[in-house]
Short mmCIF file of C-alpha atoms in Angstrom, two decimals:
data_model
loop_
_atom_site.label_atom_id
_atom_site.label_comp_id
_atom_site.label_asym_id
_atom_site.label_seq_id
_atom_site.Cartn_x
_atom_site.Cartn_y
_atom_site.Cartn_z
CA UNK J 20 0.75 -13.87 -16.73
CA UNK J 21 -1.60 -13.16 -14.01
CA UNK J 22 -3.24 -9.94 -13.27
CA UNK J 23 -4.22 -9.27 -9.47
CA UNK J 24 -7.08 -6.76 -8.26
CA UNK J 25 -7.65 -6.14 -4.33
CA UNK J 26 -10.90 -5.01 -2.96
CA UNK J 27 -12.43 -4.99 0.44
CA UNK J 28 -10.55 -2.36 2.43
CA UNK J 29 -12.05 0.33 4.23
CA UNK J 30 -12.24 2.30 7.48
CA UNK J 31 -13.10 0.23 10.53
CA UNK J 32 -12.90 0.64 14.37
CA UNK J 33 -10.39 -1.33 16.63
CA UNK J 34 -11.54 -4.61 17.25
CA UNK J 35 -13.64 -4.84 14.16
CA UNK J 36 -13.08 -7.06 11.02
CA UNK J 37 -12.66 -6.75 7.50
CA UNK J 38 -12.40 -9.46 4.61
CA UNK J 39 -9.99 -8.70 1.69
CA UNK J 40 -10.51 -10.26 -1.60
CA UNK J 41 -8.05 -10.74 -4.50
CA UNK J 42 -9.52 -11.62 -7.92
CA UNK J 43 -6.59 -13.01 -10.30
CA UNK J 44 -7.17 -13.16 -13.97
CA UNK J 45 -5.50 -15.84 -16.17
CA UNK J 46 -5.42 -19.56 -16.40
CA UNK J 47 -2.44 -20.63 -14.52
CA UNK J 48 -3.92 -19.38 -10.76
CA UNK J 49 -3.69 -22.61 -9.35
CA UNK J 50 0.19 -22.80 -10.01
CA UNK J 51 0.89 -20.20 -7.98
CA UNK J 52 1.22 -19.50 -4.31
CA UNK J 53 -0.41 -16.78 -3.13
CA UNK J 54 0.23 -13.82 -0.33
CA UNK J 55 -0.77 -10.67 1.15
CA UNK J 56 1.84 -8.10 1.94
CA UNK J 57 1.14 -4.63 3.64
CA UNK J 58 3.02 -1.26 3.58
CA UNK J 59 2.00 1.32 6.18
CA UNK J 60 3.22 4.85 5.49
CA UNK J 61 7.10 5.50 6.00
CA UNK J 62 7.65 1.73 6.42
CA UNK J 63 8.84 -0.90 3.85
CA UNK J 64 6.25 -3.68 2.52
CA UNK J 65 5.75 -6.49 4.96
CA UNK J 66 5.10 -10.00 4.90
CA UNK J 67 1.29 -10.85 6.16
CA UNK J 68 0.09 -14.27 5.10
CA UNK J 69 0.74 -16.95 2.50
CA UNK J 70 -0.99 -20.11 1.23
CA UNK J 71 0.12 -22.76 -1.32
CA UNK J 72 -1.27 -23.50 -4.52
CA UNK J 73 -3.72 -26.03 -3.22
CA UNK J 74 -4.63 -24.06 -0.30
CA UNK J 75 -3.64 -26.76 2.31
CA UNK J 76 -0.52 -24.90 3.62
CA UNK J 77 -0.64 -21.64 5.20
CA UNK J 78 2.14 -19.12 6.74
CA UNK J 79 1.36 -15.88 8.79
CA UNK J 80 3.61 -13.15 10.27
CA UNK J 81 4.20 -13.07 14.01
CA UNK J 82 1.82 -10.22 14.14
CA UNK J 83 -1.23 -11.17 12.68
CA UNK J 84 -1.14 -15.17 13.75
CA UNK J 85 -4.61 -15.68 15.12
CA UNK J 86 -6.27 -12.85 14.27
CA UNK J 87 -5.97 -13.24 10.50
CA UNK J 88 -6.86 -16.02 8.01
CA UNK J 89 -5.67 -16.66 4.39
CA UNK J 90 -7.87 -18.93 1.91
CA UNK J 91 -7.99 -19.17 -1.58
CA UNK J 92 -10.60 -20.95 -3.94
CA UNK J 93 -9.32 -21.93 -6.90
CA UNK J 94 -12.49 -22.46 -8.84
CA UNK J 95 -13.53 -18.75 -8.22
CA UNK J 96 -10.02 -17.65 -9.18
CA UNK J 97 -9.99 -15.85 -5.72
CA UNK J 98 -8.11 -15.38 -2.53
CA UNK J 99 -9.15 -13.68 0.56
CA UNK J 100 -7.80 -12.69 3.87
CA UNK J 101 -10.04 -12.54 6.71
CA UNK J 102 -8.86 -9.86 9.49
CA UNK J 103 -10.40 -10.18 13.04
CA UNK J 104 -9.62 -8.40 16.14
CA UNK J 105 -8.20 -5.15 14.12
CA UNK J 106 -5.64 -3.05 15.47
CA UNK J 107 -4.56 0.39 14.85
CA UNK J 108 -1.14 -0.63 13.58
CA UNK J 109 -2.77 -2.94 11.10
CA UNK J 110 -3.46 0.17 9.02
CA UNK J 111 -1.61 0.10 6.01
CA UNK J 112 -2.40 -0.59 2.12
CA UNK J 113 -2.67 -4.26 1.62
CA UNK J 114 -1.35 -5.85 -1.62
CA UNK J 115 -1.95 -9.63 -3.03
CA UNK J 116 1.14 -11.01 -5.00
CA UNK J 117 1.62 -14.50 -6.39
CA UNK J 118 4.73 -16.42 -6.15
CA UNK J 119 5.55 -19.95 -8.25
CA UNK J 120 6.36 -21.61 -4.37
CA UNK J 121 5.43 -20.46 -0.83
CA UNK J 122 7.69 -18.01 0.25
CA UNK J 123 7.82 -14.93 2.48
CA UNK J 124 10.20 -13.06 0.73
CA UNK J 125 8.83 -9.88 -1.50
CA UNK J 126 11.01 -10.22 -4.22
CA UNK J 127 10.19 -13.77 -4.87
CA UNK J 128 6.88 -12.45 -5.86
CA UNK J 129 6.41 -11.75 -9.16
CA UNK J 130 2.70 -10.52 -9.55
CA UNK J 131 1.10 -7.78 -7.77
CA UNK J 132 -2.13 -6.11 -7.23
CA UNK J 133 -2.46 -1.96 -6.99
CA UNK J 134 -3.34 -2.82 -3.29
CA UNK J 135 -6.37 -1.71 -0.88
CA UNK J 136 -6.49 0.79 2.05
CA UNK J 137 -7.34 -0.52 5.28
CA UNK J 138 -7.63 1.93 7.84
CA UNK J 139 -8.08 0.97 11.67
CA UNK J 140 -9.40 3.99 14.11
CA UNK J 141 -8.32 3.58 17.80
#
């Protein structure tokens, strides 16, 4: 079992940066690949970035590659999403999720946080 809580969202001007944090609880955090999804109004939840259990492999959606960086600190039970060069189209609720393996499929993730709002003004 794992509980997830996201934080760090807010309002930022286009071109700015935000750092999202995900705080999992539970004793099996290191056994899970972790990811960030996002959902904009009227759209389906979409994959953003994923990181392997050990943190050495990462995967990004093409739309954020080169701008966003996912990282994790297993000792601190924390997952992060550093978002730079933000665009208005990045506006969405961002969700942290966990899966037994590295995947981009929403249905493969078993644990979800409540989400944190990111709004990027033009």
